[in-house]
């Protein structure tokens, strides 16, 4: 049968754009459909705008340190300038993504895609057929169904607030909650960070999470644990979050309570694509769904929901489909950074994970004040931790909380992925004076 396209991608985010342009580069006829702005979560309402706000927030510490270095700075922060500059930058990046697709010869079908049958996708009503179809529709914020749900914002809106609130309550204890808590706190907003558990950042190394939580508190964030918000109510002065007997008042309430696969309205049943109750598309080792010529990559599979993972999955999939590729994504030693204040960079196993898989684990830790803060009023400390298999000497995990942790961990991740041993780490000469040198001397 003749199809309109060799590959039709639904969703022009991180995974979809990469897959589409690489497939087109292999001479395939490719279309990509996008309901919103090309670029997806990462570029339009995720990693990139968030990181720009993180940079803005970091100036607070820089200004606090400046005096010790002889700089006398009068600083004044203007939220609307930041947001308008951020919007311009996002528009610029959106333009780059549009050009990337255009230059690669990918046809952009602007509109919402939904399956009609296993080889046909309707984009705002127009039918398009394809030999292979890739679902790359990402995720959306998940907000629990509580009274007053319509009063709360998510990360989507937090990046575009018309004005900086005086107070904000953030619900959640994961990446987005602590990143936005750090941003708003540094920009002078009174922040309540409410978490239903005992310790923020579940899934991270326990010592790392505890150290970070302490640092957030010392930086001025009001961390409220063991508290579950069960209703949000509008009052004359703003909003009140009810948590049992407790009431927490603020101007704005941000829920960062996780994300869910974005498959509503895709009409997956018409294509025979199985998904879980939460919408997550089920894929096998080949990224193939229950309908073998329909694939899925990125957050819609709810695996490791990170941009570089979505890109790798999309790229390798089309290599295998159209260029005789043999490589598959590897999910061990994926480095990640929480862009909180301080930052948390991590790669490999936590101590608890290592202990549950290996009989003899040794951990090395170090806590110190980074040199750049030594002369200043900034008392933030850096924490580093190595998790080592005593029997094989292999370093199983590296964790850093502190300035530039993300930049540090990327390089170490390369070595970890190659099976770095503690002896090799210690044989490496450090760079002095840096914080990173501590990792080769522990
Ligand atoms: C606030 C925030 C900060 C983040 N920060 C980081 C970070 O610092 N580092 C990191 O690695 N990851 C970060 N992430 C996660 C990262 O953004 C995602 O893992 C990544 O974007 C997933 O890419 P994707 O291709 O799977 O989907 P997406 O990038 O979400 O793209 C999906 C696209 O599909 C479109 N779409 C959906 N349904 C349809 C349809 N039916 N028809 C047409 N189009 C459709 C959507 O509009 C969207 O453009 C962050 C996420 C958020 C929310
Ligand atoms: N820097 C980065 O790389 C980065 C930044 C942001 C997001 N992300 C990706 O996006 C994903 C989503 O981020 P996220 O912070 O929304 O999710 P998350 O899974 O990291 O955290 C969700 C938090 O909400 C809490 N929660 C869930 N349901 C709740 C409920 N009903 N009531 C109260 N609390 C509830 C959880 O306990 C958890 O603390 C991340 O897991 C990550 O993969 C990455």
Short mmCIF file of C-alpha atoms and ligand atoms in Angstrom, two decimals:
data_model
loop_
_atom_site.label_atom_id
_atom_site.label_comp_id
_atom_site.label_asym_id
_atom_site.label_seq_id
_atom_site.Cartn_x
_atom_site.Cartn_y
_atom_site.Cartn_z
CA UNK A 1 0.00 0.00 0.00
CA UNK A 2 1.14 3.55 -0.73
CA UNK A 3 1.25 5.94 2.22
CA UNK A 4 1.56 9.75 2.30
CA UNK A 5 4.68 9.47 4.50
CA UNK A 6 7.32 6.95 5.54
CA UNK A 7 7.18 8.38 9.06
CA UNK A 8 4.61 10.58 10.75
CA UNK A 9 5.59 11.92 14.18
CA UNK A 10 2.93 13.15 16.61
CA UNK A 11 4.45 15.82 18.88
CA UNK A 12 7.29 18.22 18.04
CA UNK A 13 9.13 18.14 21.35
CA UNK A 14 12.61 16.85 22.23
CA UNK A 15 12.12 13.24 21.06
CA UNK A 16 9.81 13.94 18.11
CA UNK A 17 11.88 16.68 16.49
CA UNK A 18 15.09 14.63 16.73
CA UNK A 19 13.45 11.53 15.25
CA UNK A 20 11.78 13.50 12.43
CA UNK A 21 14.84 15.39 11.24
CA UNK A 22 17.21 12.41 11.43
CA UNK A 23 14.73 10.22 9.51
CA UNK A 24 14.36 12.93 6.85
CA UNK A 25 18.17 13.05 6.64
CA UNK A 26 18.07 9.35 5.71
CA UNK A 27 15.92 10.24 2.71
CA UNK A 28 12.56 9.31 4.24
CA UNK A 29 9.39 11.31 3.60
CA UNK A 30 8.58 12.67 7.05
CA UNK A 31 5.82 14.78 8.60
CA UNK A 32 5.53 16.00 12.19
CA UNK A 33 2.34 17.29 13.74
CA UNK A 34 2.29 19.72 16.64
CA UNK A 35 -0.73 21.14 18.45
CA UNK A 36 1.21 23.93 20.17
CA UNK A 37 4.61 25.59 19.60
CA UNK A 38 7.38 23.49 18.06
CA UNK A 39 10.01 22.70 20.70
CA UNK A 40 7.78 20.93 23.22
CA UNK A 41 7.98 20.95 26.99
CA UNK A 42 11.74 21.37 27.27
CA UNK A 43 12.11 24.41 25.06
CA UNK A 44 8.77 26.14 25.53
CA UNK A 45 7.68 25.40 29.13
CA UNK A 46 10.34 23.25 30.80
CA UNK A 47 14.13 22.95 30.99
CA UNK A 48 15.03 26.10 29.07
CA UNK A 49 12.72 28.79 30.52
CA UNK A 50 13.20 27.18 33.96
CA UNK A 51 17.00 27.38 33.65
CA UNK A 52 16.78 31.03 32.59
CA UNK A 53 14.84 31.75 35.79
CA UNK A 54 17.43 29.73 37.75
CA UNK A 55 20.18 31.96 36.32
CA UNK A 56 18.17 35.01 37.43
CA UNK A 57 17.86 33.53 40.92
CA UNK A 58 21.60 32.83 41.17
CA UNK A 59 22.34 36.56 41.03
CA UNK A 60 21.11 36.85 44.61
CA UNK A 61 24.09 34.85 45.87
CA UNK A 62 26.44 36.63 43.48
CA UNK A 63 25.32 40.01 44.82
CA UNK A 64 25.75 38.79 48.41
CA UNK A 65 29.31 37.74 47.62
CA UNK A 66 30.17 40.77 45.49
CA UNK A 67 30.93 43.08 48.43
CA UNK A 68 33.61 40.75 49.76
CA UNK A 69 35.32 41.03 46.37
CA UNK A 70 35.32 44.81 46.42
CA UNK A 71 32.20 45.38 44.32
CA UNK A 72 29.62 47.78 45.64
CA UNK A 73 26.41 46.93 43.84
CA UNK A 74 22.95 48.44 44.18
CA UNK A 75 20.61 45.75 42.88
CA UNK A 76 16.96 45.91 41.99
CA UNK A 77 15.03 43.04 40.48
CA UNK A 78 12.34 43.45 37.82
CA UNK A 79 10.25 40.32 37.14
CA UNK A 80 8.55 41.68 34.02
CA UNK A 81 11.91 42.37 32.31
CA UNK A 82 13.01 38.83 33.10
CA UNK A 83 9.81 37.30 31.74
CA UNK A 84 9.80 39.40 28.59
CA UNK A 85 13.50 38.62 27.88
CA UNK A 86 12.83 34.95 28.59
CA UNK A 87 9.89 34.99 26.13
CA UNK A 88 12.09 36.53 23.43
CA UNK A 89 14.69 33.84 23.95
CA UNK A 90 12.05 31.09 23.76
CA UNK A 91 10.71 32.61 20.51
CA UNK A 92 14.27 32.61 19.14
CA UNK A 93 14.71 28.94 20.02
CA UNK A 94 11.29 28.10 18.59
CA UNK A 95 12.48 29.72 15.33
CA UNK A 96 15.63 27.59 15.37
CA UNK A 97 13.55 24.42 15.82
CA UNK A 98 11.25 25.43 12.94
CA UNK A 99 14.32 25.99 10.73
CA UNK A 100 15.84 22.66 11.75
CA UNK A 101 12.70 20.87 10.57
CA UNK A 102 12.43 22.93 7.42
CA UNK A 103 16.09 22.50 6.45
CA UNK A 104 15.80 18.76 6.98
CA UNK A 105 12.78 18.63 4.67
CA UNK A 106 10.29 17.62 7.37
CA UNK A 107 6.72 18.72 6.68
CA UNK A 108 5.11 20.46 9.67
CA UNK A 109 1.42 19.71 10.13
CA UNK A 110 0.26 22.32 12.62
CA UNK A 111 -2.64 20.98 14.68
CA UNK A 112 -3.80 18.29 17.09
CA UNK A 113 -3.18 14.74 15.92
CA UNK A 114 -5.49 11.79 16.62
CA UNK A 115 -5.53 8.25 15.24
CA UNK A 116 -8.23 7.31 12.76
CA UNK A 117 -6.86 3.80 12.16
CA UNK A 118 -3.43 2.12 12.59
CA UNK A 119 -1.95 3.92 9.55
CA UNK A 120 -3.97 7.16 9.56
CA UNK A 121 -3.69 10.26 11.74
CA UNK A 122 -6.16 13.13 11.52
CA UNK A 123 -4.55 16.51 12.13
CA UNK A 124 -7.34 18.96 12.92
CA UNK A 125 -9.59 16.83 10.71
CA UNK A 126 -7.26 16.31 7.69
CA UNK A 127 -6.27 12.67 7.21
CA UNK A 128 -2.62 11.65 6.66
CA UNK A 129 -1.35 8.10 6.21
CA UNK A 130 2.08 6.77 7.13
CA UNK A 131 4.03 3.49 7.04
CA UNK A 132 5.47 4.16 10.50
CA UNK A 133 3.99 6.42 13.19
CA UNK A 134 5.84 7.76 16.22
CA UNK A 135 3.98 8.94 19.32
CA UNK A 136 6.10 11.61 21.01
CA UNK A 137 3.40 13.57 22.80
CA UNK A 138 5.25 13.99 26.10
CA UNK A 139 3.58 14.67 29.42
CA UNK A 140 1.37 17.19 31.18
CA UNK A 141 1.18 18.28 34.85
CA UNK A 142 -0.85 15.96 37.07
CA UNK A 143 -2.89 17.79 39.71
CA UNK A 144 -4.81 15.75 42.31
CA UNK A 145 -8.56 16.00 42.21
CA UNK A 146 -9.16 18.07 45.37
CA UNK A 147 -11.62 20.90 46.08
CA UNK A 148 -10.18 24.16 44.75
CA UNK A 149 -8.03 22.42 42.13
CA UNK A 150 -8.96 25.14 39.64
CA UNK A 151 -7.32 27.78 41.88
CA UNK A 152 -3.82 26.31 41.63
CA UNK A 153 -1.19 26.84 38.96
CA UNK A 154 1.37 24.38 37.59
CA UNK A 155 4.89 24.90 36.25
CA UNK A 156 3.33 25.97 32.92
CA UNK A 157 1.85 29.11 34.49
CA UNK A 158 4.67 29.66 37.01
CA UNK A 159 6.97 30.51 34.11
CA UNK A 160 4.62 33.25 32.93
CA UNK A 161 3.16 34.93 36.02
CA UNK A 162 2.05 38.50 35.26
CA UNK A 163 3.64 39.67 38.51
CA UNK A 164 5.90 38.25 41.16
CA UNK A 165 3.77 37.22 44.16
CA UNK A 166 4.71 38.17 47.72
CA UNK A 167 4.04 34.65 48.94
CA UNK A 168 3.74 31.29 47.22
CA UNK A 169 2.88 27.80 48.46
CA UNK A 170 4.42 25.00 46.44
CA UNK A 171 3.04 21.49 46.85
CA UNK A 172 5.35 18.55 46.04
CA UNK A 173 8.84 17.37 46.85
CA UNK A 174 10.32 16.43 43.47
CA UNK A 175 12.36 18.20 40.79
CA UNK A 176 9.86 20.89 39.86
CA UNK A 177 8.82 21.73 43.44
CA UNK A 178 12.36 22.29 44.73
CA UNK A 179 13.54 24.06 41.55
CA UNK A 180 10.70 26.59 41.68
CA UNK A 181 11.04 26.96 45.47
CA UNK A 182 14.68 27.95 44.89
CA UNK A 183 13.80 30.38 42.11
CA UNK A 184 11.03 32.19 43.98
CA UNK A 185 12.92 32.22 47.29
CA UNK A 186 15.97 33.85 45.71
CA UNK A 187 13.80 36.40 43.93
CA UNK A 188 12.43 37.58 47.29
CA UNK A 189 9.14 35.67 47.45
CA UNK A 190 8.14 34.08 50.76
CA UNK A 191 8.01 30.36 49.92
CA UNK A 192 6.13 27.56 51.71
CA UNK A 193 7.26 24.20 50.34
CA UNK A 194 4.70 21.60 51.38
CA UNK A 195 5.51 17.92 51.11
CA UNK A 196 3.39 14.95 52.11
CA UNK A 197 6.41 12.83 53.16
CA UNK A 198 9.13 13.25 55.76
CA UNK A 199 12.02 14.13 53.44
CA UNK A 200 11.98 15.92 50.08
CA UNK A 201 13.47 14.40 46.91
CA UNK A 202 12.35 10.80 47.29
CA UNK A 203 14.47 8.51 45.12
CA UNK A 204 17.64 10.56 45.63
CA UNK A 205 20.33 9.39 48.04
CA UNK A 206 18.99 9.84 51.59
CA UNK A 207 22.00 11.85 52.82
CA UNK A 208 21.88 14.02 49.70
CA UNK A 209 18.16 14.68 50.13
CA UNK A 210 18.57 15.47 53.85
CA UNK A 211 21.51 17.79 53.16
CA UNK A 212 19.60 19.59 50.40
CA UNK A 213 16.48 19.96 52.55
CA UNK A 214 18.56 21.52 55.33
CA UNK A 215 20.19 23.87 52.81
CA UNK A 216 16.79 24.94 51.44
CA UNK A 217 15.61 25.71 54.97
CA UNK A 218 18.77 27.69 55.74
CA UNK A 219 18.27 29.64 52.51
CA UNK A 220 14.90 30.81 53.84
CA UNK A 221 12.38 28.37 52.33
CA UNK A 222 9.73 27.28 54.84
CA UNK A 223 9.77 23.51 54.34
CA UNK A 224 6.58 21.93 55.73
CA UNK A 225 6.76 18.12 55.71
CA UNK A 226 4.27 15.34 56.54
CA UNK A 227 1.52 17.60 55.26
CA UNK A 228 -0.97 16.77 52.56
CA UNK A 229 -2.99 19.62 51.08
CA UNK A 230 -6.58 18.41 50.82
CA UNK A 231 -8.30 21.59 49.59
CA UNK A 232 -7.47 25.04 48.29
CA UNK A 233 -9.84 27.93 48.97
CA UNK A 234 -9.99 31.49 47.69
CA UNK A 235 -10.11 34.13 50.41
CA UNK A 236 -10.33 37.92 50.41
CA UNK A 237 -6.52 38.11 50.74
CA UNK A 238 -5.43 35.32 48.42
CA UNK A 239 -5.58 31.55 48.77
CA UNK A 240 -5.54 29.18 51.69
CA UNK A 241 -4.33 25.59 51.47
CA UNK A 242 -6.10 23.30 53.91
CA UNK A 243 -4.16 20.34 55.24
CA UNK A 244 -6.22 18.71 57.97
CA UNK A 245 -6.38 21.28 60.78
CA UNK A 246 -3.61 23.41 59.24
CA UNK A 247 -4.22 26.37 56.95
CA UNK A 248 -1.40 27.84 54.85
CA UNK A 249 -2.05 31.23 53.29
CA UNK A 250 -0.36 32.69 50.23
CA UNK A 251 -0.99 34.73 47.08
CA UNK A 252 -0.29 31.88 44.67
CA UNK A 253 -0.43 28.08 44.99
CA UNK A 254 1.73 25.97 42.67
CA UNK A 255 1.18 22.23 42.45
CA UNK A 256 4.25 20.27 41.34
CA UNK A 257 2.74 16.89 42.05
CA UNK A 258 4.16 14.95 39.12
CA UNK A 259 3.35 14.62 35.44
CA UNK A 260 1.32 12.17 33.38
CA UNK A 261 1.60 10.87 29.82
CA UNK A 262 -0.18 13.10 27.33
CA UNK A 263 -2.40 10.69 25.42
CA UNK A 264 -5.90 12.06 26.05
CA UNK A 265 -7.66 12.62 22.73
CA UNK A 266 -5.09 10.62 20.72
CA UNK A 267 -7.68 7.88 20.13
CA UNK A 268 -5.11 5.14 20.75
CA UNK A 269 -7.80 2.44 20.64
CA UNK A 270 -8.42 3.15 16.94
CA UNK A 271 -4.79 2.17 16.32
CA UNK A 272 -4.75 -0.80 18.73
CA UNK A 273 -2.09 0.90 20.90
CA UNK A 274 -2.17 -0.33 24.51
CA UNK A 275 -1.59 2.10 27.33
CA UNK A 276 -1.83 2.04 31.11
CA UNK A 277 -4.69 3.63 33.04
CA UNK A 278 -2.54 6.78 33.50
CA UNK A 279 -2.13 7.09 29.72
CA UNK A 280 1.48 5.84 29.59
CA UNK A 281 2.11 4.06 26.26
CA UNK A 282 3.53 0.57 26.69
CA UNK A 283 6.56 -0.10 24.49
CA UNK A 284 9.00 -2.97 24.08
CA UNK A 285 12.81 -2.91 23.73
CA UNK A 286 12.39 -1.55 20.16
CA UNK A 287 10.16 1.35 21.33
CA UNK A 288 7.33 -0.46 19.49
CA UNK A 289 3.81 -0.33 20.92
CA UNK A 290 1.30 -3.19 20.80
CA UNK A 291 0.83 -2.20 17.12
CA UNK A 292 4.28 -3.00 15.72
CA UNK A 293 4.63 -0.10 13.23
CA UNK A 294 3.56 2.46 15.86
CA UNK A 295 6.36 3.52 18.22
CA UNK A 296 6.64 5.82 21.21
CA UNK A 297 9.57 7.73 22.77
CA UNK A 298 10.11 10.16 25.62
CA UNK A 299 7.84 11.17 28.49
CA UNK A 300 4.78 9.51 26.94
CA UNK A 301 6.46 6.19 27.85
CA UNK A 302 7.11 7.53 31.39
CA UNK A 303 10.52 5.91 31.66
CA UNK A 304 13.29 8.36 32.60
CA UNK A 305 11.50 11.62 31.93
CA UNK A 306 14.46 13.72 30.86
CA UNK A 307 15.13 15.56 27.61
CA UNK A 308 18.37 13.76 26.69
CA UNK A 309 16.61 10.41 27.16
CA UNK A 310 13.74 11.38 24.81
CA UNK A 311 16.29 12.58 22.23
CA UNK A 312 18.39 9.42 22.48
CA UNK A 313 15.33 7.17 22.18
CA UNK A 314 14.06 9.06 19.11
CA UNK A 315 17.46 9.20 17.41
CA UNK A 316 18.35 5.54 17.91
CA UNK A 317 14.87 4.41 16.89
CA UNK A 318 15.07 6.05 13.46
CA UNK A 319 18.67 4.85 13.07
CA UNK A 320 17.38 1.31 13.52
CA UNK A 321 14.33 1.85 11.30
CA UNK A 322 15.94 3.63 8.38
CA UNK A 323 19.73 3.30 8.60
CA UNK A 324 20.40 -0.27 9.68
CA UNK A 325 21.27 0.94 13.21
CA UNK A 326 21.93 -1.68 15.86
CA UNK A 327 22.21 0.51 18.95
CA UNK A 328 19.68 0.77 21.78
CA UNK A 329 19.46 3.37 24.56
CA UNK A 330 21.26 2.41 27.77
CA UNK A 331 19.55 3.48 30.95
CA UNK A 332 22.31 2.92 33.49
CA UNK A 333 24.37 5.84 34.79
CA UNK A 334 22.04 8.53 33.42
CA UNK A 335 23.32 11.72 35.04
CA UNK A 336 20.76 14.23 36.22
CA UNK A 337 20.72 17.58 37.95
CA UNK A 338 18.07 19.24 40.06
CA UNK A 339 18.54 22.97 39.44
CA UNK A 340 17.64 23.91 42.99
CA UNK A 341 19.67 26.32 45.14
CA UNK A 342 22.05 24.65 45.85
CA UNK A 343 22.10 22.38 42.82
CA UNK A 344 22.04 18.58 43.10
CA UNK A 345 24.06 16.64 40.53
CA UNK A 346 23.85 12.89 40.64
CA UNK A 347 24.85 9.85 38.60
CA UNK A 348 24.56 6.15 39.38
CA UNK A 349 23.26 4.40 42.46
CA UNK A 350 22.20 5.87 45.77
CA UNK A 351 23.69 4.23 48.85
CA UNK A 352 20.40 2.39 49.55
CA UNK A 353 20.19 1.07 45.95
CA UNK A 354 23.84 -0.03 46.08
CA UNK A 355 23.37 -1.81 49.41
CA UNK A 356 20.34 -3.69 48.14
CA UNK A 357 22.32 -4.98 45.13
CA UNK A 358 25.82 -5.53 46.56
CA UNK A 359 27.08 -7.13 49.78
CA UNK A 360 29.93 -4.74 50.58
CA UNK A 361 29.46 -1.05 49.96
CA UNK A 362 31.68 1.75 51.20
CA UNK A 363 30.69 5.41 51.07
CA UNK A 364 32.95 8.45 51.17
CA UNK A 365 31.55 11.86 52.01
CA UNK A 366 32.88 15.38 52.28
CA UNK A 367 31.24 18.62 53.38
CA UNK A 368 32.95 21.98 52.90
CA UNK A 369 32.34 25.64 52.17
CA UNK A 370 33.11 26.47 48.53
CA UNK A 371 36.07 28.86 48.21
CA UNK A 372 34.04 31.48 46.37
CA UNK A 373 31.82 31.92 49.44
CA UNK A 374 34.64 31.89 52.02
CA UNK A 375 34.94 35.69 52.33
CA UNK A 376 31.21 36.36 52.06
CA UNK A 377 27.97 36.17 54.02
CA UNK A 378 26.87 33.12 52.00
CA UNK A 379 27.12 30.15 54.35
CA UNK A 380 25.97 27.51 51.86
CA UNK A 381 27.99 24.30 52.04
CA UNK A 382 28.87 21.74 49.39
CA UNK A 383 28.29 18.02 50.02
CA UNK A 384 29.86 15.20 48.01
CA UNK A 385 29.34 11.48 48.23
CA UNK A 386 30.90 8.50 46.49
CA UNK A 387 29.26 5.07 46.62
CA UNK A 388 31.80 2.31 45.99
CA UNK A 389 31.55 -1.47 45.63
CA UNK A 390 34.25 -2.61 48.08
CA UNK A 391 34.65 -6.00 46.39
CA UNK A 392 35.26 -4.70 42.85
CA UNK A 393 36.41 -1.15 43.69
CA UNK A 394 33.88 0.14 41.11
CA UNK A 395 32.38 3.56 41.79
CA UNK A 396 28.62 2.97 41.62
CA UNK A 397 27.43 6.48 42.36
CA UNK A 398 28.60 10.09 42.58
CA UNK A 399 26.42 12.71 44.23
CA UNK A 400 27.12 16.42 44.63
CA UNK A 401 25.06 19.13 46.30
CA UNK A 402 26.48 22.59 45.75
CA UNK A 403 27.36 25.27 43.24
CA UNK A 404 27.93 23.97 39.68
CA UNK A 405 27.06 20.39 40.66
CA UNK A 406 25.46 19.81 37.25
CA UNK A 407 28.49 20.98 35.31
CA UNK A 408 30.68 18.75 37.49
CA UNK A 409 28.64 15.59 37.28
CA UNK A 410 28.41 15.50 33.46
CA UNK A 411 32.15 14.83 33.13
CA UNK A 412 32.26 12.27 35.92
CA UNK A 413 29.27 10.50 34.33
CA UNK A 414 31.41 9.64 31.29
CA UNK A 415 33.91 7.87 33.53
CA UNK A 416 31.21 6.16 35.62
CA UNK A 417 29.60 4.77 32.47
CA UNK A 418 32.97 3.23 31.52
CA UNK A 419 33.19 1.41 34.89
CA UNK A 420 35.41 3.86 36.79
CA UNK A 421 37.15 2.41 39.85
CA UNK A 422 37.90 4.27 43.08
CA UNK A 423 41.63 3.66 42.46
CA UNK A 424 41.40 5.28 38.99
CA UNK A 425 39.51 8.20 40.48
CA UNK A 426 42.24 8.72 43.09
CA UNK A 427 45.05 8.31 40.50
CA UNK A 428 43.62 11.28 38.60
CA UNK A 429 45.24 14.58 39.48
CA UNK A 430 42.84 17.25 40.61
CA UNK A 431 42.41 20.78 39.32
CA UNK A 432 43.29 23.25 42.04
CA UNK A 433 41.57 25.25 43.36
CA UNK A 434 38.15 23.89 42.41
CA UNK A 435 35.35 22.18 44.30
CA UNK A 436 35.46 19.27 41.84
CA UNK A 437 39.00 18.30 42.90
CA UNK A 438 37.53 17.02 46.16
CA UNK A 439 35.99 14.13 44.20
CA UNK A 440 39.40 12.73 43.22
CA UNK A 441 40.89 12.99 46.70
CA UNK A 442 38.13 11.43 48.83
C1 LIG B 1 9.19 22.62 34.39
C2 LIG B 1 9.99 21.50 33.77
C3 LIG B 1 11.35 21.56 33.82
C4 LIG B 1 12.12 20.54 33.26
N1 LIG B 1 13.47 20.62 33.35
C5 LIG B 1 14.22 19.65 32.80
C6 LIG B 1 15.64 19.75 32.84
O1 LIG B 1 16.21 20.70 33.39
N2 LIG B 1 16.37 18.75 32.25
C7 LIG B 1 15.77 17.68 31.64
O2 LIG B 1 16.48 16.81 31.11
N3 LIG B 1 14.42 17.57 31.60
C8 LIG B 1 13.64 18.53 32.16
N4 LIG B 1 12.27 18.43 32.09
C9 LIG B 1 11.67 17.25 31.43
C10 LIG B 1 11.71 17.43 29.89
O3 LIG B 1 11.09 18.65 29.55
C11 LIG B 1 10.98 16.26 29.23
O4 LIG B 1 11.55 15.05 29.67
C12 LIG B 1 11.08 16.34 27.71
O5 LIG B 1 10.58 17.55 27.22
C13 LIG B 1 10.32 15.16 27.08
O6 LIG B 1 10.35 15.26 25.69
P1 LIG B 1 9.24 14.54 24.80
O7 LIG B 1 9.71 14.63 23.39
O8 LIG B 1 8.92 13.22 25.35
O9 LIG B 1 7.91 15.41 24.97
P2 LIG B 1 7.62 16.97 24.96
O10 LIG B 1 8.85 17.78 24.94
O11 LIG B 1 6.67 17.18 26.07
O12 LIG B 1 6.89 17.20 23.57
C14 LIG B 1 5.62 16.71 23.30
C15 LIG B 1 4.97 17.60 22.25
O13 LIG B 1 3.83 16.95 21.75
C16 LIG B 1 2.79 17.90 21.54
N5 LIG B 1 1.54 17.14 21.50
C17 LIG B 1 1.00 16.42 22.50
N6 LIG B 1 -0.11 15.78 22.07
C18 LIG B 1 -0.27 16.12 20.77
C19 LIG B 1 -1.20 15.76 19.77
N7 LIG B 1 -2.20 14.91 20.01
N8 LIG B 1 -1.07 16.30 18.53
C20 LIG B 1 -0.05 17.15 18.26
N9 LIG B 1 0.89 17.50 19.16
C21 LIG B 1 0.78 16.99 20.40
C22 LIG B 1 2.95 18.83 22.71
O14 LIG B 1 2.34 20.08 22.43
C23 LIG B 1 4.47 18.93 22.81
O15 LIG B 1 4.98 19.98 22.02
C24 LIG B 1 11.48 19.44 32.63
C25 LIG B 1 10.08 19.38 32.57
C26 LIG B 1 9.34 20.41 33.13
C27 LIG B 1 7.85 20.33 33.06
N1 LIG B 2 16.18 19.19 36.26
C1 LIG B 2 15.55 18.22 35.62
O1 LIG B 2 16.12 17.36 34.98
C2 LIG B 2 14.05 18.17 35.70
C3 LIG B 2 13.34 19.28 36.15
C4 LIG B 2 11.96 19.20 36.21
C5 LIG B 2 11.31 18.05 35.83
N2 LIG B 2 12.03 16.99 35.39
C6 LIG B 2 11.35 15.72 35.00
O2 LIG B 2 9.96 15.90 35.07
C7 LIG B 2 9.41 14.98 36.01
C8 LIG B 2 8.23 15.59 36.68
O3 LIG B 2 8.66 16.52 37.68
P1 LIG B 2 7.80 16.70 39.00
O4 LIG B 2 8.57 17.48 39.97
O5 LIG B 2 6.43 17.15 38.64
O6 LIG B 2 7.60 15.20 39.46
P2 LIG B 2 8.36 14.30 40.53
O7 LIG B 2 7.86 12.95 40.31
O8 LIG B 2 9.81 14.57 40.54
O9 LIG B 2 7.78 14.86 41.91
C9 LIG B 2 6.41 14.83 42.19
C10 LIG B 2 6.21 15.15 43.66
O10 LIG B 2 4.84 15.33 43.93
C11 LIG B 2 4.47 14.53 45.03
N3 LIG B 2 3.08 14.13 44.83
C12 LIG B 2 2.59 13.31 43.86
N4 LIG B 2 1.24 13.21 43.99
C13 LIG B 2 0.89 13.99 45.04
C14 LIG B 2 -0.34 14.29 45.66
N5 LIG B 2 -1.49 13.78 45.22
N6 LIG B 2 -0.33 15.13 46.72
C15 LIG B 2 0.83 15.65 47.17
N7 LIG B 2 2.02 15.41 46.62
C16 LIG B 2 2.06 14.58 45.57
C17 LIG B 2 5.44 13.36 45.02
O11 LIG B 2 5.54 12.80 46.31
C18 LIG B 2 6.72 14.04 44.57
O12 LIG B 2 7.38 14.62 45.65
C19 LIG B 2 10.57 14.63 36.92
O13 LIG B 2 10.41 13.39 37.54
C20 LIG B 2 11.73 14.63 35.97
O14 LIG B 2 11.79 13.39 35.30
C21 LIG B 2 13.39 17.03 35.33
#
